[in-house]
Coordinates of C-alpha atoms in Angstrom, one line a residue:
Chain Q
M1 CA -29.6 -1.9 -42.6
T2 CA -29.6 0.4 -45.8
L3 CA -32.2 2.8 -46.3
Y4 CA -32.7 1.0 -49.6
S5 CA -33.5 -2.9 -48.3
I6 CA -35.8 -0.9 -45.2
L7 CA -37.7 0.6 -48.6
V8 CA -37.7 -2.8 -49.7
L9 CA -39.3 -4.3 -46.2
A10 CA -41.7 -1.4 -46.4
A11 CA -42.9 -2.0 -49.1
G12 CA -43.8 -5.4 -49.3
T13 CA -45.2 -5.8 -45.9
Y14 CA -47.6 -2.9 -47.6
A15 CA -48.3 -5.3 -50.1
F16 CA -48.6 -8.3 -47.7
R17 CA -51.2 -5.6 -45.8
L18 CA -53.0 -4.9 -48.2
A19 CA -53.5 -7.4 -50.8
G20 CA -56.4 -8.7 -48.3
P21 CA -58.4 -5.6 -48.6
L22 CA -57.7 -6.6 -52.5
L23 CA -58.7 -9.8 -52.8
S24 CA -62.3 -10.3 -50.5
D25 CA -63.2 -7.1 -53.4
R26 CA -62.7 -10.0 -56.0
L27 CA -64.3 -12.9 -53.1
Q28 CA -67.6 -14.3 -53.6
V29 CA -67.1 -13.8 -49.5
S30 CA -70.4 -15.6 -48.2
A31 CA -71.1 -16.2 -44.2
R32 CA -69.5 -19.9 -44.7
A33 CA -65.9 -18.5 -45.7
Q34 CA -66.6 -15.4 -43.7
E35 CA -66.3 -18.4 -40.7
L36 CA -63.8 -19.9 -42.4
M37 CA -61.4 -16.9 -42.1
S38 CA -62.4 -15.8 -39.1
L39 CA -60.9 -19.3 -37.8
A40 CA -57.8 -19.0 -40.2
T41 CA -56.9 -15.8 -37.7
I42 CA -58.0 -17.6 -34.6
A43 CA -55.2 -20.5 -35.6
M44 CA -52.3 -17.5 -36.7
L45 CA -53.0 -16.3 -33.6
S46 CA -52.8 -19.3 -31.2
A47 CA -50.0 -20.2 -32.9
L48 CA -48.1 -16.9 -32.1
V49 CA -49.7 -17.2 -28.6
A50 CA -47.3 -20.7 -28.8
T51 CA -44.1 -19.5 -30.7
A52 CA -43.9 -16.6 -27.8
T53 CA -44.5 -18.6 -24.7
L54 CA -42.1 -21.2 -26.0
T55 CA -39.8 -20.4 -27.4
A56 CA -37.0 -18.0 -28.4
Q57 CA -34.7 -17.8 -31.6
G58 CA -36.3 -22.2 -32.4
G59 CA -35.8 -23.3 -29.2
F60 CA -36.8 -23.2 -25.7
A61 CA -37.5 -19.7 -23.7
G62 CA -37.5 -21.1 -20.9
W63 CA -39.2 -20.8 -17.8
A64 CA -40.5 -17.1 -16.9
R65 CA -42.4 -16.9 -19.6
P66 CA -44.6 -19.4 -19.9
A67 CA -45.3 -19.2 -16.4
G68 CA -45.8 -15.4 -16.3
V69 CA -48.3 -16.1 -19.8
L70 CA -49.6 -19.1 -17.9
V71 CA -50.6 -16.9 -14.7
G72 CA -52.8 -14.4 -17.0
A73 CA -54.3 -17.0 -19.0
L74 CA -55.7 -18.4 -15.1
L75 CA -56.5 -15.0 -14.8
A76 CA -58.2 -14.6 -18.5
W77 CA -59.9 -17.4 -17.6
K78 CA -61.6 -16.1 -14.4
R79 CA -62.9 -12.6 -16.3
L80 CA -59.9 -10.4 -14.8
P81 CA -60.0 -7.1 -17.2
F82 CA -57.4 -7.4 -19.4
V83 CA -54.8 -4.7 -17.6
V84 CA -55.0 -6.6 -14.8
V85 CA -54.6 -10.1 -17.3
V86 CA -51.2 -8.1 -19.0
A87 CA -49.6 -7.0 -16.4
A88 CA -50.0 -10.3 -14.1
A89 CA -48.1 -12.2 -17.2
A90 CA -45.3 -9.2 -17.6
L91 CA -44.6 -8.8 -13.6
T92 CA -45.1 -12.6 -13.2
A93 CA -41.6 -12.7 -15.7
A94 CA -40.2 -10.1 -13.7
G95 CA -40.7 -11.5 -10.0
L96 CA -39.5 -15.0 -11.5
R97 CA -36.3 -13.7 -13.3
L98 CA -34.7 -11.0 -10.3
A99 CA -35.4 -15.1 -8.5
G100 CA -33.4 -15.9 -10.7
V101 CA -35.1 -18.4 -12.6
P102 CA -34.1 -18.0 -16.6
Chain G
M1 CA -67.1 8.4 -26.3
G2 CA -69.6 5.8 -24.9
T3 CA -68.1 3.8 -21.7
V4 CA -67.9 0.7 -23.9
D5 CA -64.8 2.6 -25.5
R6 CA -63.5 3.8 -22.6
A7 CA -62.8 0.2 -21.2
L8 CA -61.4 -0.4 -25.3
V9 CA -58.8 2.8 -24.6
R10 CA -57.7 1.4 -21.4
D11 CA -57.2 -2.0 -22.5
V12 CA -55.3 -0.9 -25.8
S13 CA -53.3 2.0 -23.5
A14 CA -52.1 -1.3 -21.5
I15 CA -50.8 -3.2 -24.7
A16 CA -49.6 0.1 -26.9
L17 CA -47.7 0.8 -23.5
A18 CA -45.6 -2.5 -23.4
S19 CA -44.8 -2.5 -27.3
G20 CA -43.6 1.7 -25.8
V21 CA -41.1 -0.4 -24.4
V22 CA -40.2 -3.3 -26.7
G23 CA -40.0 -0.3 -29.1
I24 CA -37.4 1.6 -27.0
S25 CA -35.6 -1.9 -27.6
F26 CA -35.7 -1.6 -31.2
G27 CA -34.8 2.2 -31.4
A28 CA -31.5 0.4 -28.8
L29 CA -30.3 -2.0 -30.6
A30 CA -30.6 -0.7 -34.2
V31 CA -27.9 2.5 -33.5
A32 CA -26.3 -0.8 -31.5
A33 CA -26.1 -2.1 -34.8
G34 CA -25.6 1.1 -36.4
M35 CA -28.0 2.4 -37.8
P36 CA -28.3 6.5 -37.6
V37 CA -31.1 7.2 -35.1
W38 CA -33.1 9.2 -38.3
L39 CA -33.3 5.1 -39.8
A40 CA -33.9 3.6 -37.0
L41 CA -37.4 5.1 -36.9
F42 CA -37.6 6.0 -40.7
M43 CA -37.9 2.0 -40.8
S44 CA -40.8 2.2 -37.6
V45 CA -42.8 4.3 -39.1
V46 CA -43.2 2.8 -42.1
V47 CA -42.0 -1.1 -42.5
F48 CA -44.6 -0.6 -38.5
A49 CA -43.8 -4.7 -38.4
G50 CA -41.6 -5.1 -34.9
G51 CA -41.1 -9.1 -34.8
S52 CA -39.6 -8.4 -38.5
Q53 CA -37.7 -5.3 -37.3
F54 CA -35.8 -6.7 -34.9
V55 CA -35.4 -10.3 -36.5
A56 CA -34.1 -7.5 -39.8
V57 CA -31.4 -5.8 -37.8
G58 CA -30.5 -8.9 -35.6
V59 CA -29.4 -10.0 -39.1
V60 CA -26.8 -7.6 -40.4
A61 CA -26.0 -7.4 -37.2
A62 CA -24.8 -11.6 -37.3
G63 CA -23.7 -11.3 -40.0
G64 CA -26.1 -12.3 -42.8
S65 CA -26.3 -9.4 -45.8
P66 CA -29.0 -7.3 -46.4
V67 CA -31.1 -9.4 -48.9
A68 CA -31.3 -12.3 -46.5
A69 CA -33.2 -10.1 -43.6
V70 CA -35.1 -8.4 -46.6
F71 CA -36.5 -12.3 -46.6
A72 CA -36.9 -12.9 -43.1
G73 CA -38.5 -9.9 -42.4
L74 CA -41.3 -10.4 -45.7
L75 CA -41.6 -14.1 -44.8
L76 CA -42.7 -12.9 -41.2
N77 CA -44.6 -10.3 -42.4
A78 CA -46.4 -12.5 -44.7
R79 CA -49.1 -14.2 -42.4
H80 CA -49.9 -9.7 -43.4
L81 CA -52.4 -10.9 -45.8
P82 CA -54.8 -13.7 -44.0
F83 CA -55.2 -10.8 -41.5
G84 CA -56.4 -8.9 -44.6
L85 CA -58.7 -11.1 -45.3
A86 CA -60.1 -11.2 -42.4
V87 CA -60.5 -7.5 -41.6
A88 CA -61.3 -6.7 -44.7
D89 CA -64.6 -5.9 -43.8
V90 CA -63.0 -3.8 -40.2
L91 CA -61.7 -0.9 -43.4
G92 CA -64.1 -0.4 -45.6
R93 CA -64.8 0.1 -48.2
R94 CA -63.0 4.1 -48.4
W95 CA -59.7 4.1 -50.3
P96 CA -58.1 6.2 -47.5
T97 CA -59.4 5.1 -44.7
R98 CA -58.7 1.7 -46.8
L99 CA -55.2 2.6 -47.7
L100 CA -53.8 3.5 -44.1
G101 CA -56.3 1.3 -41.9
A102 CA -53.6 -1.2 -43.9
H103 CA -50.7 0.3 -43.2
L104 CA -51.7 0.1 -39.4
M105 CA -52.3 -4.0 -39.6
V106 CA -50.7 -5.7 -36.8
D107 CA -51.7 -9.0 -34.7
E108 CA -53.2 -6.8 -32.0
S109 CA -55.1 -5.4 -33.8
V110 CA -56.6 -8.2 -35.5
A111 CA -56.5 -9.4 -32.1
F112 CA -58.0 -6.5 -30.2
A113 CA -61.1 -6.1 -33.5
L114 CA -61.8 -10.3 -34.0
A115 CA -62.6 -10.0 -30.2
Q116 CA -66.1 -7.5 -31.0
P117 CA -69.7 -9.1 -30.8
D118 CA -70.5 -6.2 -33.9
P119 CA -69.4 -4.4 -37.1
A120 CA -69.2 -0.8 -34.9
R121 CA -66.7 -2.3 -31.9
R122 CA -65.0 -3.8 -34.3
R123 CA -63.6 -1.3 -36.1
A124 CA -63.5 1.1 -32.9
A125 CA -61.2 -1.6 -31.6
Y126 CA -59.3 -1.7 -34.8
W127 CA -58.3 1.6 -35.4
W128 CA -57.8 2.8 -31.7
C129 CA -55.4 -0.4 -30.7
S130 CA -53.4 0.0 -34.3
G131 CA -53.3 3.9 -33.7
L132 CA -52.2 4.1 -30.3
L133 CA -49.9 1.1 -31.0
F134 CA -48.0 3.3 -33.6
V135 CA -47.7 5.7 -31.4
G136 CA -46.3 3.9 -29.3
W137 CA -44.2 2.1 -30.7
N138 CA -42.2 5.0 -32.5
L139 CA -41.7 7.1 -29.5
G140 CA -40.3 4.1 -28.0
V141 CA -38.0 3.7 -30.4
T142 CA -37.1 7.4 -30.9
V143 CA -36.1 7.2 -27.1
G144 CA -34.9 3.7 -27.6
S145 CA -32.9 5.1 -30.7
V146 CA -31.4 8.7 -28.9
A147 CA -31.0 6.7 -25.0
G148 CA -28.9 3.5 -27.0
S149 CA -26.7 1.8 -24.8
A150 CA -28.4 3.6 -21.3
V151 CA -31.7 0.4 -22.2
G152 CA -32.0 -1.7 -20.6
D153 CA -33.6 -5.4 -21.3
P154 CA -37.3 -5.0 -22.0
A155 CA -37.8 -8.9 -20.8
T156 CA -36.4 -8.3 -17.3
L157 CA -39.4 -5.8 -17.1
G158 CA -41.5 -9.4 -18.7
L159 CA -42.5 -7.5 -21.2
D160 CA -42.0 -10.8 -23.9
A161 CA -44.7 -12.4 -21.7
A162 CA -47.3 -9.2 -21.7
F163 CA -47.5 -10.1 -26.2
P164 CA -48.3 -14.1 -25.6
A165 CA -51.0 -12.8 -23.1
S166 CA -52.6 -9.9 -24.2
L167 CA -53.5 -11.7 -27.4
L168 CA -54.2 -15.4 -25.2
A169 CA -56.6 -13.0 -23.5
L170 CA -58.2 -11.8 -26.9
L171 CA -58.8 -15.3 -27.9
L172 CA -60.3 -17.0 -25.1
P173 CA -63.8 -15.9 -25.6
G174 CA -63.8 -16.9 -28.3
L175 CA -63.1 -20.0 -27.8
L176 CA -65.2 -21.3 -23.9
P177 CA -68.7 -22.1 -24.3
P178 CA -70.6 -19.1 -23.9
R179 CA -71.3 -18.2 -20.1
K180 CA -74.4 -19.8 -19.1
T181 CA -76.0 -16.9 -16.0
S182 CA -79.0 -15.9 -15.6
D183 CA -78.0 -11.8 -16.2
A184 CA -76.0 -12.6 -19.8
A185 CA -78.3 -11.8 -22.6
P186 CA -81.0 -15.0 -23.7
P187 CA -79.3 -17.7 -25.6
V188 CA -80.5 -17.1 -29.1
D189 CA -78.8 -19.9 -30.5
G190 CA -77.2 -21.7 -28.3
A191 CA -76.3 -25.2 -29.1
G192 CA -75.0 -23.2 -32.7
A193 CA -73.2 -20.9 -30.6
E194 CA -71.2 -24.1 -28.5
D195 CA -71.0 -25.0 -31.5
K196 CA -69.1 -22.4 -33.1
A197 CA -66.5 -22.4 -30.0
A198 CA -65.6 -25.6 -29.9
R199 CA -64.4 -25.4 -33.9
A200 CA -62.0 -22.7 -33.1
R201 CA -61.0 -24.6 -30.3
R202 CA -59.9 -27.1 -32.2
V203 CA -58.8 -24.9 -35.4
A204 CA -56.3 -22.6 -32.6
L205 CA -55.2 -25.9 -30.7
V206 CA -53.9 -27.7 -33.9
G207 CA -53.1 -24.3 -35.3
A208 CA -51.0 -24.2 -32.2
V209 CA -49.3 -27.7 -32.1
I210 CA -47.9 -27.0 -36.2
A211 CA -46.5 -24.3 -35.0
L212 CA -44.7 -25.4 -31.9
A213 CA -43.5 -28.7 -33.4
T214 CA -41.8 -26.6 -37.4
T215 CA -40.8 -24.0 -35.3
P216 CA -37.7 -26.0 -34.5
F217 CA -37.1 -26.1 -38.4
L218 CA -38.1 -23.2 -40.2
P219 CA -37.3 -19.9 -40.7
A220 CA -39.5 -17.3 -38.0
G221 CA -42.7 -17.0 -40.0
V222 CA -43.7 -19.8 -41.5
P223 CA -44.6 -21.6 -39.6
I224 CA -47.5 -19.5 -38.4
L225 CA -48.6 -19.9 -42.0
L226 CA -48.5 -23.8 -41.6
A227 CA -50.8 -23.2 -38.9
L228 CA -53.0 -22.0 -41.6
L229 CA -53.5 -26.1 -42.3
A230 CA -55.5 -26.3 -38.8
V231 CA -58.2 -24.9 -41.0
G232 CA -58.8 -28.4 -42.7
V233 CA -59.9 -29.4 -39.1
A234 CA -63.3 -27.4 -39.6
L235 CA -63.8 -28.0 -42.7
R236 CA -64.9 -31.5 -42.0

């Protein structure tokens, strides 16, 4: 990566980040629109969860990672503390890899 | 700092720590791909979007052109536009906080803000999460780019599972029906909240399916944007 290409990536990324707050000035944000934007965020975040859990470079990520996320999900569902959820997910995946699961 | 904020800071610190370790591996990768230490750190400060940094450096390391690298990175970061619409109220209307808050926008801070019940806590969650992640990520990149090839793979520590698990833990309360326990606050709008959770559940499920189904065929980032179509199931 050259300095110039990094600057272009940074500028473009910042434009994406700032566009939302700026656009929201122009839009009349009704309660309904606010709810739809929350749902849009939920859609994208759950898409991120799904792809980050199951895929790597467009293919299957292997079993250790989804197993770790599943353990984390069960603990989150049981309302265990957030730190425990994250640590358990990582430890499960790490343990499985140590045992030879990809 | 109240007890709520203390719990918040503890939760956010866990993510910042994980992101710091992933930052170490990015620093090592960037230096291995021929970037000087200062440039790797400069990139992580001004871009501050881990996924796109890995993708861009990866494209160049694999022999791709800088144009392709920038394009792949931007595609991955386009999701920040709809994220920004959702957290615009958190950033407020004062220009200094808005300009800074926009730069610090990441998946985790958006998810943390979304998981909070009221505006004050949304703001606290967004700024603590963004701030600590910025510090953690850039410290990690500094360490990794200096330590270089001595750094191991963060997958060995299972950290690739930590990111989706943390986002899921933040999403989950909004997807489940509200709890009916005696110690909970009296239900103001019980049926409404249940409808809302059911709608969120449908949107989340459809969004995940769209992204998974399209991931093998489309460049990274596009499946996440396509997941926006899932909002359609809530429009009826």
